[in-house]
Amino acid sequence: PTTPVARTTRPISESLLNEKWDRCLSSMLIRSGLGLSFGIVFSVLLFKRRAWPATVGLGFGAGRAWEECDNSFKHAAAPSKDGLRVLRP
Amino acid sequence: MLRASLLRTRPIAPAAGLLQWRVANRFFADSKKPDETVLPGSQSAKTNIEIPSPTLSTSPANPSGVSASTIAASEVPKTPPTPQEVRSAPVAQPATTPPTGTGSASVAPPPSAPKPKKRRFRRFLLQLLILSALGYAGGVWYSLVSDNFHDFFTEYIPFGEDAVGFFEEREYRKRFPGQNVQQRLHPQLSGEQKVTIPSKHGLTSRIAGEGEGSGSNLSSSGPHVSALEDDKSRKPDPSGETPKVGSTAPLDAEKPTESLTHDLLPKAAMIDNLDIPSAKEPVVQDVVKILNDLITVINADSAASKYSSAIDKAKSELGKVISDITALKEQEQKAAEDKIRSAHLEFDTAAKELVRRLEAQMHEQESHWKDEFEAEREQLAQTYKHKLDSELEAAKKLYEQRVKNELLEQSIALQKAFSSSVRDRVESERDGRLSKLNELSSSVQELEKLTWEWNSVIDANLKTQHLVVAVEAVKAKLANAETSTPFVNELAALKEIASDDPVVSAAIASINPAAYQRGVATPAHLIDRFRRVSAEVRKAALLPEDAGIASHLASLAMSKFLFKKSGLAVGADVEAVLARTEVLLEEGDLDGAAREMNGLEGWAKVLSRDWLGEVRRVLEVRQALDVISTEARLQSLLVE
């Protein structure tokens, strides 16, 4: 007996949050890594190997990822209004 | 360095022409250096060095340099007036330029006054000319456009008519280029063929009575041309002149001739007088007039005696001619009268003949018409007689027919009465036996109807049985399924059986196609999935509305420390709802569980959406099957 596979186009509803978490973590890793690397490069090239450019880059990357994640969480809960006409009084 | 070498290599030509050529072919290399330029005043660095005067080597660029260097006396700048002079001089300050300062020396120079007086007049003339030309052109154009203005323009403006005519002609030619170019316009426009009527044309003022006798008045009756009147008018002349002759002695030599001519005149008048009664012919009158004119001419002339004999002869000849004419006239008249008389006679005889012929014709016609009338009358009488005979015969025939018809009617009525009496007898006899046969046939018909009805009952029964079986099949399929399996075949069979039942088809239509194509979840599957969903929902239980990442993190962490509720917990929080749903699911109340979960809000609802959809699909299928089975039961009950 073959179990019917869930459609790939729409994720299962109970795993929505988990997916979001996954994406958030990955983006956080990537962005903070990018920021850190840029900071290191800058510190080597311009700032005589000071530590703070690397931390600043890391902060930038992490902050950007945080903001994106926050946005995605905030806008997901409300039902999407795509294709709906909004009637204003 | 390079420049210097170039300069050195250049040959220095002594001749002026060569020098000029050299200047013309100037190189960029020998352009002026900035520190060599000499600025006026003390700004340049070379002020202390003396400024070189223009030499001959630079003169070719401006050939008049030498002559220009000697300044003319008129162009020598005047020595400025002393401040006292300036102050004493009256300051002619123009009103337009305000004083630039308080001192008189700082007064702005007055604007150079324009004084081309002649030019202004010329300009005025030019403007006038241009304006008038423009106006004229405008007038011509507007007169081409407007008829009213055309009239005004051509009448009052000189040469306006010609100008407008020229343009109209050109337009006409442009419009009809193929036609010959004859003058289309009124000839008056071109100024030719003008008829000038002089003043007082055909009118002359004169006194009414004067000179009437001199002209020939043929229209008036009576003697038209009379020598007598002429004579009368002349009579005073000799009487007036004879005393003159007597009184004036020096004119003796001329007197006899004059008197002779005057003596001749009455003779000529006498001859004319004789003419008058017979001179009715215009020709004769003309001749007489000519003669009279001749006589008057001769009378006026002094040499009357010369022509007297000739005139006398002419007179006698004239008299003869006139008598001849009268004789000829009389002869003609007589001949004409004879002709008229003979014509009268001829006409009389012809008229008589005509009258006689007409009378004969009338007689003939009368007799002819009488004969025709008689014949016609006889014919009419005969036709009327024929008509009368035929009508009489027809009336007789009609009468006979009517009598025959009455006889026939009577016989028919008798036969009818007979047959009815016979039928009455036969019916009364037959009713006794045939009524029983009728009863039999009706009872047979009733039996047939009954059997038909039973057939339909049996059919309906069979149908309901099939329906029940099909529903049972579907239910069994659903109940026995370990996993979700499609039940399209069973449903198709069900629909085939109850194709004419609207309730069943509506119920089947209410099922989501995905449900029977992929199958619905089994209760065990539902419960299993609920466990997973509830774990996820619990994680999101503490989320506020519009939560960000921080609150999500907080909820995730804090939900680990929540106490789990169990049983039919009271409250609307997520934990209580989950507990109640679990209990309801374990009891098998899918409907209640779905209702409970539907009451969730926010992220919890979003997370449980798929599970809810699954439960709903199961419920839909169950409801549809319930409806169909109820319908089947109802059908079986409806059959008696």
XYZ file of C-alpha atoms in Angstrom:
729
model
C 0.000 0.000 0.000
C 1.429 3.283 -1.120
C 0.756 6.250 1.065
C -0.334 9.331 -0.845
C 2.473 11.831 -0.911
C 1.740 15.350 0.141
C 1.837 17.885 -2.622
C 5.137 19.625 -2.876
C 3.674 22.943 -3.943
C 2.016 23.652 -0.607
C 3.726 22.712 2.641
C 1.825 20.948 5.355
C 0.320 23.488 7.656
C 1.766 22.168 10.921
C 5.308 22.430 9.531
C 4.931 26.065 8.504
C 6.609 27.427 11.601
C 9.407 24.895 11.495
C 10.178 25.782 7.915
C 10.331 29.403 8.811
C 12.726 28.641 11.640
C 14.914 26.669 9.272
C 15.071 29.448 6.789
C 15.736 32.006 9.507
C 18.621 30.058 10.957
C 20.217 29.462 7.591
C 19.909 33.074 6.587
C 21.276 34.149 9.936
C 24.307 31.910 9.447
C 24.921 33.074 5.934
C 24.476 36.748 6.557
C 26.440 36.888 9.732
C 29.209 34.890 8.046
C 29.220 37.306 5.131
C 29.278 40.309 7.452
C 32.085 38.791 9.486
C 34.162 38.069 6.394
C 33.679 41.559 5.061
C 34.611 42.974 8.440
C 37.747 40.870 8.558
C 38.730 41.949 5.066
C 38.207 45.574 5.932
C 40.089 45.267 9.168
C 43.020 43.699 7.357
C 43.016 46.176 4.488
C 42.144 49.423 6.165
C 42.143 49.232 9.909
C 45.436 47.626 10.763
C 43.921 44.387 11.990
C 41.718 45.902 14.606
C 39.010 43.674 16.020
C 36.047 45.975 15.871
C 35.444 45.966 12.092
C 34.911 42.223 12.199
C 32.413 42.504 15.057
C 30.626 45.337 13.333
C 30.325 43.281 10.133
C 29.037 40.343 12.127
C 26.505 42.610 13.800
C 25.345 43.995 10.492
C 24.861 40.550 9.017
C 23.074 39.183 12.042
C 20.876 42.236 12.346
C 19.861 42.014 8.716
C 18.955 38.336 9.107
C 17.030 39.085 12.294
C 15.014 41.800 10.603
C 14.156 39.589 7.653
C 13.079 36.785 9.909
C 10.983 39.119 12.006
C 9.225 40.344 8.884
C 8.537 36.860 7.646
C 7.006 35.870 11.008
C 4.912 38.978 11.250
C 3.394 38.712 7.832
C 2.773 34.990 7.798
C 0.127 34.712 10.519
C -2.343 37.082 8.981
C -4.251 35.572 6.084
C -2.823 36.767 2.826
C -4.828 39.313 0.974
C -3.657 38.376 -2.475
C -6.440 38.515 -4.998
C -8.894 40.069 -2.555
C -10.484 43.381 -3.113
C -10.301 45.724 -0.169
C -13.414 47.803 0.306
C -12.734 51.053 2.071
C -15.593 53.057 3.552
C 64.131 74.621 -26.512
C 62.456 73.355 -29.591
C 60.900 76.733 -30.126
C 64.189 78.456 -29.918
C 65.730 76.144 -32.488
C 62.807 76.712 -34.790
C 63.171 80.405 -34.455
C 66.830 80.162 -35.218
C 66.353 78.080 -38.333
C 63.876 80.523 -39.780
C 65.596 82.746 -42.368
C 65.432 86.417 -41.676
C 64.200 88.074 -44.837
C 65.034 91.703 -45.356
C 62.345 92.401 -47.949
C 59.001 93.696 -46.766
C 57.044 91.324 -49.001
C 58.812 88.326 -47.555
C 58.199 89.701 -44.131
C 54.536 89.927 -44.864
C 54.501 86.334 -46.016
C 56.193 85.361 -42.845
C 53.630 87.142 -40.790
C 50.882 85.474 -42.716
C 52.415 82.055 -41.997
C 52.623 82.569 -38.342
C 53.490 79.615 -36.171
C 52.065 78.653 -32.894
C 55.518 78.553 -31.533
C 55.910 82.334 -31.624
C 52.690 83.144 -29.885
C 52.919 85.781 -27.260
C 54.030 84.743 -23.872
C 51.916 85.905 -21.011
C 54.718 87.656 -19.243
C 55.525 89.607 -22.351
C 52.126 91.253 -22.557
C 52.077 94.775 -21.373
C 49.058 95.723 -19.383
C 48.051 99.318 -19.042
C 48.661 100.810 -15.697
C 51.037 99.448 -13.126
C 49.695 95.883 -13.007
C 52.052 94.307 -15.494
C 55.471 93.353 -14.440
C 56.995 95.187 -17.365
C 55.773 98.617 -16.538
C 59.163 99.873 -15.580
C 60.463 98.648 -18.931
C 59.694 101.109 -21.607
C 56.882 100.121 -23.931
C 58.235 99.504 -27.396
C 56.716 101.754 -29.975
C 55.143 100.052 -32.994
C 57.920 99.354 -35.444
C 57.842 98.725 -39.120
C 58.104 94.995 -38.622
C 54.628 94.931 -37.125
C 53.222 97.454 -39.578
C 52.149 94.955 -42.253
C 49.476 93.682 -39.902
C 47.993 97.183 -39.852
C 49.355 99.128 -42.797
C 47.982 102.450 -41.584
C 49.911 102.188 -38.393
C 52.328 104.954 -39.249
C 49.747 107.380 -40.459
C 47.460 106.520 -37.588
C 50.213 107.160 -35.144
C 50.130 110.824 -36.048
C 46.950 111.868 -34.366
C 44.823 114.420 -36.062
C 44.253 117.724 -34.361
C 40.569 117.110 -34.045
C 41.132 113.838 -32.291
C 43.551 115.115 -29.754
C 41.846 114.718 -26.415
C 40.948 118.046 -24.982
C 42.349 119.124 -21.749
C 39.818 118.509 -19.050
C 38.250 121.594 -17.557
C 39.344 122.719 -14.204
C 37.108 121.912 -11.286
C 36.181 125.585 -10.958
C 35.017 125.675 -14.533
C 33.040 122.568 -14.080
C 31.402 123.926 -10.998
C 30.575 127.258 -12.617
C 29.132 125.635 -15.759
C 25.387 124.980 -15.646
C 24.776 121.357 -15.112
C 22.500 120.138 -17.856
C 21.389 116.972 -16.306
C 18.917 114.788 -18.138
C 15.907 113.770 -16.125
C 16.339 110.122 -16.966
C 19.784 109.686 -15.534
C 19.880 110.057 -11.813
C 22.918 111.662 -10.284
C 25.462 109.057 -9.331
C 26.890 111.140 -6.564
C 26.795 114.448 -4.845
C 29.653 116.079 -6.704
C 29.275 117.551 -10.101
C 32.188 115.532 -11.409
C 30.368 112.275 -10.858
C 27.383 113.165 -12.995
C 26.726 110.419 -15.521
C 27.326 111.362 -19.121
C 24.079 112.350 -20.855
C 22.791 109.826 -23.367
C 23.699 110.650 -26.926
C 20.680 112.388 -28.342
C 19.435 110.840 -31.580
C 18.915 113.462 -34.198
C 18.174 111.917 -37.569
C 15.279 114.143 -38.397
C 15.322 113.397 -42.076
C 15.478 109.735 -41.409
C 12.437 109.893 -39.201
C 10.416 111.436 -41.983
C 11.704 108.804 -44.351
C 10.809 106.104 -41.923
C 7.371 107.560 -41.520
C 6.949 107.521 -45.288
C 8.159 103.966 -45.484
C 5.809 102.875 -42.728
C 2.946 104.667 -44.363
C 3.730 102.974 -47.650
C 3.980 99.555 -46.043
C 0.805 100.086 -44.062
C -1.140 101.276 -47.051
C 0.133 98.391 -49.154
C -0.840 95.982 -46.431
C -4.234 97.623 -46.084
C -4.735 97.486 -49.820
C -3.768 93.844 -49.951
C -6.049 93.120 -47.026
C -8.868 94.975 -48.712
C -8.402 92.988 -51.893
C -8.313 89.757 -50.002
C -11.354 90.609 -47.904
C -13.268 91.745 -50.942
C -12.605 88.331 -52.460
C -14.125 86.835 -49.332
C -17.038 89.142 -48.565
C -19.473 90.357 -51.195
C -20.524 93.400 -49.218
C -16.990 94.582 -48.837
C -16.346 93.817 -52.492
C -18.985 96.308 -53.492
C -17.623 98.955 -51.155
C -14.035 98.359 -52.194
C -14.588 98.434 -55.930
C -16.675 101.544 -55.670
C -14.629 103.778 -53.437
C -11.005 102.654 -53.626
C -9.063 103.697 -56.719
C -7.924 100.762 -58.847
C -9.678 98.476 -56.390
C -11.913 97.154 -59.119
C -8.967 96.278 -61.336
C -7.073 94.569 -58.552
C -10.011 92.502 -57.390
C -10.888 91.690 -60.982
C -7.358 90.488 -61.633
C -7.451 88.149 -58.654
C -10.883 86.849 -59.494
C -9.750 86.175 -63.033
C -6.722 84.291 -61.796
C -8.803 82.205 -59.469
C -11.231 81.427 -62.254
C -8.415 80.354 -64.519
C -6.976 78.170 -61.812
C -10.326 76.516 -61.291
C -11.020 75.944 -64.989
C -7.617 75.655 -66.601
C -8.793 73.892 -69.758
C -11.180 76.559 -70.922
C -10.268 79.288 -73.299
C -9.194 82.409 -71.628
C -11.799 84.722 -72.911
C -12.658 87.669 -70.812
C -15.156 86.374 -68.335
C -15.547 89.557 -66.432
C -17.848 92.290 -67.309
C -16.372 94.316 -70.138
C -16.875 97.381 -68.009
C -14.129 96.217 -65.710
C -11.530 96.254 -68.433
C -12.586 99.724 -69.453
C -13.424 98.889 -73.036
C -16.624 99.260 -75.013
C -17.867 101.916 -72.729
C -20.828 103.713 -74.168
C -20.816 107.345 -73.304
C -24.086 109.124 -73.683
C -23.586 112.829 -74.193
C -25.633 115.207 -72.157
C -28.945 116.353 -73.696
C -28.807 113.506 -76.105
C -31.868 113.435 -78.345
C -33.341 116.517 -76.747
C -33.373 119.956 -78.242
C -35.212 122.850 -76.868
C -37.338 124.843 -79.283
C -40.536 126.863 -79.470
C -43.571 124.741 -80.268
C -44.885 126.541 -83.390
C -41.613 127.486 -84.934
C -40.255 125.591 -87.919
C -43.167 123.150 -88.108
C -43.813 124.040 -91.713
C -40.273 123.399 -92.814
C -40.353 119.669 -91.986
C -42.595 117.235 -93.799
C -45.455 116.264 -91.517
C -46.894 113.274 -93.293
C -48.840 112.028 -90.296
C -51.151 115.024 -90.175
C -54.016 115.246 -92.627
C -54.422 117.917 -95.168
C -51.769 119.470 -97.312
C -48.432 118.326 -96.056
C -46.107 120.408 -98.026
C -47.549 123.635 -99.235
C -45.805 126.244 -101.161
C -48.461 128.708 -100.109
C -47.367 128.668 -96.530
C -43.888 129.045 -97.666
C -45.056 131.934 -99.726
C -46.865 133.509 -96.838
C -43.820 133.326 -94.707
C -41.836 134.854 -97.485
C -44.296 137.587 -98.324
C -43.217 139.978 -95.657
C -39.708 139.758 -97.020
C -40.292 141.510 -100.338
C -42.618 143.985 -98.717
C -39.962 144.641 -96.117
C -37.269 144.866 -98.687
C -39.004 147.022 -101.239
C -39.105 149.972 -98.944
C -35.488 149.302 -98.327
C -34.876 149.391 -102.029
C -36.585 152.725 -102.238
C -34.813 154.239 -99.303
C -31.316 152.939 -99.946
C -29.869 154.489 -103.105
C -26.371 152.970 -103.167
C -27.668 149.417 -103.596
C -29.303 150.129 -107.015
C -27.161 147.709 -108.993
C -28.232 144.754 -107.004
C -31.864 145.696 -106.763
C -33.167 144.514 -110.148
C -31.817 140.982 -109.755
C -33.218 140.768 -106.308
C -36.565 142.034 -107.424
C -36.521 139.614 -110.351
C -35.995 136.657 -108.136
C -38.697 137.886 -105.868
C -40.992 138.274 -108.847
C -40.274 134.711 -109.857
C -41.278 133.310 -106.536
C -45.004 133.956 -106.784
C -44.988 132.191 -110.205
C -43.428 129.114 -108.755
C -45.914 129.192 -105.964
C -48.768 129.319 -108.477
C -47.543 126.160 -110.190
C -47.248 124.359 -106.909
C -50.707 125.449 -105.995
C -52.079 123.712 -109.050
C -50.356 120.515 -108.018
C -51.913 120.217 -104.634
C -55.351 118.746 -105.339
C -53.939 115.882 -107.423
C -50.777 115.369 -105.435
C -51.941 112.628 -103.145
C -49.283 110.195 -104.186
C -46.222 110.248 -101.937
C -43.937 110.073 -104.953
C -45.532 113.116 -106.470
C -45.327 114.902 -103.192
C -41.659 114.138 -102.946
C -41.085 115.421 -106.432
C -43.049 118.552 -105.656
C -41.042 119.030 -102.541
C -37.802 118.653 -104.394
C -38.944 121.136 -106.934
C -40.002 123.582 -104.241
C -36.622 123.179 -102.601
C -34.991 123.903 -105.917
C -37.146 126.950 -106.360
C -36.344 128.227 -102.925
C -32.678 127.686 -103.578
C -32.958 129.563 -106.808
C -34.948 132.293 -105.135
C -32.304 132.590 -102.498
C -29.724 132.799 -105.196
C -29.622 135.926 -107.229
C -29.535 134.143 -110.555
C -33.197 133.263 -110.804
C -33.712 134.518 -114.302
C -31.333 131.994 -115.665
C -33.362 129.046 -114.505
C -36.847 130.437 -114.945
C -37.452 128.846 -118.326
C -36.096 125.538 -117.197
C -38.223 125.625 -114.121
C -41.289 126.489 -116.108
C -40.641 123.586 -118.376
C -40.126 121.354 -115.412
C -43.380 122.557 -113.971
C -45.305 121.836 -117.134
C -43.642 118.419 -117.351
C -44.580 117.780 -113.787
C -48.154 118.771 -114.520
C -48.181 116.312 -117.440
C -46.730 113.555 -115.335
C -49.303 114.187 -112.664
C -52.138 114.075 -115.173
C -50.715 110.836 -116.553
C -50.614 109.377 -113.129
C -54.207 110.345 -112.460
C -55.305 108.845 -115.767
C -53.451 105.650 -114.973
C -55.048 105.549 -111.596
C -58.518 105.871 -112.951
C -57.888 103.138 -115.471
C -56.663 100.843 -112.751
C -59.626 101.622 -110.573
C -62.052 100.742 -113.344
C -60.329 97.465 -114.007
C -60.427 96.610 -110.304
C -64.128 97.343 -110.093
C -64.806 95.026 -113.021
C -62.848 92.281 -111.384
C -64.726 92.693 -108.105
C -68.031 92.506 -109.831
C -67.172 89.282 -111.663
C -65.903 87.792 -108.416
C -69.188 88.621 -106.686
C -71.120 86.829 -109.381
C -68.925 83.766 -109.118
C -69.319 83.617 -105.370
C -73.095 83.833 -105.602
C -73.331 80.850 -107.942
C -70.939 78.822 -105.836
C -72.942 79.522 -102.666
C -76.162 78.430 -104.260
C -74.613 75.193 -105.443
C -73.266 74.508 -101.949
C -76.627 75.063 -100.285
C -78.345 72.721 -102.702
C -75.795 69.985 -102.181
C -76.069 70.272 -98.386
C -79.830 69.924 -98.474
C -79.635 66.778 -100.595
C -77.149 65.272 -98.192
C -79.335 66.026 -95.179
C -82.338 64.344 -96.799
C -80.329 61.270 -97.547
C -79.045 61.010 -93.990
C -82.478 61.437 -92.493
C -83.929 58.548 -94.462
C -80.954 56.364 -93.549
C -81.367 57.058 -89.835
C -85.065 56.284 -89.969
C -84.403 52.853 -91.468
C -81.805 52.079 -88.839
C -84.135 53.104 -86.028
C -86.866 50.786 -87.257
C -84.515 47.816 -87.475
C -83.167 48.432 -84.020
C -86.628 48.636 -82.497
C -87.654 45.305 -83.995
C -84.537 43.638 -82.708
C -85.138 44.943 -79.185
C -88.727 43.701 -79.177
C -87.602 40.242 -80.248
C -84.942 39.977 -77.545
C -87.405 41.004 -74.849
C -89.841 38.361 -75.993
C -87.125 35.708 -75.818
C -86.201 36.729 -72.340
C -89.771 36.577 -71.140
C -90.237 33.071 -72.508
C -87.095 31.729 -70.868
C -87.960 33.253 -67.512
C -91.406 31.731 -67.581
C -89.919 28.316 -68.261
C -87.436 28.692 -65.424
C -90.154 29.617 -62.972
C -92.125 26.576 -63.953
C -89.140 24.296 -63.488
C -88.390 25.775 -60.094
C -91.863 25.129 -58.912
C -91.783 21.508 -60.027
C -88.460 20.949 -58.282
C -89.747 22.373 -55.071
C -92.696 20.049 -55.074
C -90.434 17.066 -55.684
C -88.188 18.071 -52.796
C -91.090 18.240 -50.418
C -92.095 14.772 -51.388
C -88.586 13.470 -50.795
C -88.384 15.054 -47.379
C -91.541 13.441 -46.327
C -90.325 10.018 -47.413
C -87.017 10.475 -45.514
C -88.800 11.456 -42.337
C -90.927 8.356 -42.574
C -87.886 6.137 -43.048
C -86.144 7.695 -40.048
C -89.097 7.106 -37.816
C -89.180 3.541 -38.937
C -85.492 2.846 -38.307
C -85.579 4.491 -34.886
C -88.464 2.378 -33.847
C -86.627 -0.727 -35.053
C -83.450 0.268 -33.160
C -85.367 0.894 -30.001
C -86.751 -2.513 -30.150
C -83.359 -4.152 -30.839
C -81.576 -2.189 -28.099
C -84.082 -2.986 -25.490
C -83.660 -6.579 -26.337
C -79.825 -6.538 -26.488
C -79.205 -4.585 -23.279
C -80.050 -7.564 -21.246
C -77.101 -9.594 -22.579
C -74.503 -7.006 -23.671
C -74.328 -5.193 -20.316
C -72.792 -8.281 -18.747
C -70.088 -8.371 -21.447
C -69.224 -4.738 -20.740
C -68.746 -5.476 -17.068
C -66.380 -8.303 -17.901
C -64.192 -6.140 -20.098
C -63.925 -3.399 -17.486
C -62.879 -5.883 -14.829
C -60.197 -7.242 -17.169
C -58.906 -3.713 -17.675
C -58.703 -3.167 -13.953
C -56.714 -6.348 -13.597
C -54.276 -5.149 -16.221
C -53.823 -1.901 -14.432
C -53.154 -3.686 -11.184
C -50.485 -5.839 -12.730
C -48.853 -2.751 -14.195
C -48.753 -1.092 -10.849
C -47.239 -4.137 -9.255
C -44.596 -4.182 -11.904
C -43.597 -0.626 -11.066
C -43.577 -1.485 -7.366
C -41.277 -4.372 -8.012
C -39.009 -2.157 -10.113
C -38.824 0.473 -7.415
C -38.064 -2.184 -4.870
C -35.261 -3.500 -6.960
C -33.884 -0.027 -7.363
C -33.934 0.728 -3.691
C -32.295 -2.591 -3.027
C -29.548 -1.741 -5.456
C -29.156 1.652 -3.883
C -28.876 0.215 -0.420
C -26.365 -2.317 -1.603
C -24.251 0.356 -3.301
C -24.301 2.566 -0.227
C -23.346 -0.347 1.908
C -20.496 -1.093 -0.469
C -19.136 2.402 -0.152
C -19.461 2.325 3.613
C -17.723 -1.014 3.816
C -14.921 0.246 1.634
C -14.445 3.232 3.883
C -14.651 1.279 7.094
C -12.330 -1.513 6.015
C -9.640 0.725 4.601
C -6.364 0.519 6.560
C -5.025 3.573 4.756
C -6.798 6.185 2.726
C -7.788 4.556 -0.563
C -9.807 6.012 -3.398
C -13.423 4.834 -3.698
C -14.253 6.247 -7.109
C -15.612 2.985 -8.494
C -18.083 2.447 -5.683
C -19.280 6.006 -5.895
C -19.646 5.738 -9.666
C -21.790 2.618 -9.252
C -23.922 4.434 -6.719
C -24.406 7.340 -9.053
C -25.252 5.027 -11.944
C -27.983 3.322 -9.899
C -29.542 6.513 -8.579
C -29.056 8.624 -11.656
C -32.644 9.906 -11.590
C -32.690 10.701 -7.899
C -31.925 14.375 -7.339
C -31.181 13.919 -3.640
C -28.537 11.266 -4.248
C -26.873 13.197 -7.053
C -26.827 16.358 -4.912
C -25.263 14.437 -2.041
C -22.590 12.996 -4.299
C -21.928 16.418 -5.769
C -21.391 17.804 -2.274
C -18.390 15.498 -1.758
C -15.058 17.102 -2.556
C -13.610 15.389 -5.660
C -10.271 15.086 -3.912
C -11.962 12.934 -1.268
C -13.036 10.106 -3.552
C -10.096 10.410 -5.903
C -7.433 10.087 -3.220
C -9.494 8.644 -0.449
C -10.206 9.976 3.017
C -8.173 9.551 6.142
C -9.021 6.790 8.569
C -9.761 7.692 12.208
C -6.480 6.213 13.334
C -4.614 8.300 10.832
C -6.481 11.362 12.022
C -5.604 10.766 15.630
C -2.003 10.149 14.756
C -1.790 13.363 12.830
C -3.550 15.220 15.613
C -0.760 14.272 17.976
C 1.791 15.862 15.679
C -0.328 18.921 15.081
C -1.014 19.423 18.762
C 2.717 19.404 19.521
C 3.250 22.158 16.948
C 0.242 24.111 18.116
C 1.441 23.952 21.660
C 4.700 25.574 20.604
C 2.739 28.510 19.188
C 0.287 28.649 22.055
C 1.753 31.680 23.767
C 2.206 33.865 20.713
C 0.680 37.314 20.830
C -0.900 38.873 17.797
C 1.490 39.957 15.037
C 4.423 38.322 16.722
C 7.996 38.908 15.710
C 10.962 36.632 16.023
C 11.560 37.481 19.655
C 8.074 36.517 20.754
C 8.346 33.349 18.679
C 11.515 32.484 20.469
C 9.899 33.252 23.795
C 6.848 31.179 22.985
C 9.025 28.287 21.872
C 10.963 28.398 25.109
C 8.044 29.005 27.447
C 5.757 26.399 25.958
C 8.105 23.727 27.338
C 7.105 24.718 30.811
C 3.358 24.635 30.294
C 1.282 22.197 32.270
C -0.581 19.787 30.069
C -4.314 19.706 30.581
C -6.347 16.558 30.115
C -9.954 15.575 29.979
C -12.771 18.008 29.211
C -10.899 21.064 30.412
C -12.707 24.328 30.847
C -11.475 27.480 29.128
C -10.788 28.963 25.761
C -6.988 28.774 25.879
C -5.087 26.644 23.434
C -4.126 23.998 25.954
C -7.758 23.442 27.012
C -8.942 23.276 23.433
C -6.299 20.725 22.585
C -7.247 18.588 25.590
C -10.927 18.645 24.723
C -10.210 17.800 21.090
C -8.146 14.842 22.090
C -10.886 13.507 24.322
C -13.477 13.985 21.572
C -11.254 12.263 19.040
C -10.752 9.301 21.322
C -14.502 9.094 21.719
C -14.849 9.066 17.913
C -16.713 12.358 17.708
C -14.982 13.797 14.690
C -17.552 16.522 14.296
C -17.043 17.862 17.814
C -13.279 17.676 17.494
C -13.393 19.686 14.291
C -15.589 22.282 15.930
C -13.217 22.612 18.838
C -10.190 23.033 16.638
C -12.001 25.531 14.488
C -12.301 27.765 17.535
C -8.531 28.355 17.647
C -7.027 31.678 16.640
C -3.879 33.011 15.033
C -0.885 30.819 14.476
C -2.583 27.850 16.192
C -5.317 27.893 13.574
C -2.862 28.297 10.741
C -0.933 25.287 11.957
C -4.029 23.110 12.323
C -5.510 24.120 8.968
C -4.524 21.003 7.033
C -5.700 18.647 9.749
C -9.013 20.467 9.894
C -9.413 20.168 6.121
C -8.831 16.435 6.344
C -11.363 15.994 9.122
C -13.845 18.053 7.180
C -13.453 15.911 4.107
C -14.119 12.776 6.156
C -17.149 14.413 7.678
C -18.434 15.468 4.283
C -18.185 11.931 2.951
C -19.885 10.557 6.010
C -22.692 13.053 5.789
C -23.235 12.410 2.100
C -23.365 8.666 2.703
C -25.810 9.165 5.573
C -28.027 11.233 3.343
C -27.935 8.656 0.597
C -28.751 5.773 2.918
C -31.593 7.741 4.428
C -32.861 8.465 0.965
C -32.688 4.767 0.129
C -34.636 3.900 3.255
C -37.184 6.535 2.406
C -37.549 5.142 -1.091
C -38.164 1.677 0.254
C -40.721 3.074 2.659
C -42.493 5.055 -0.048
C -43.136 1.892 -2.024
C -46.266 0.358 -0.598
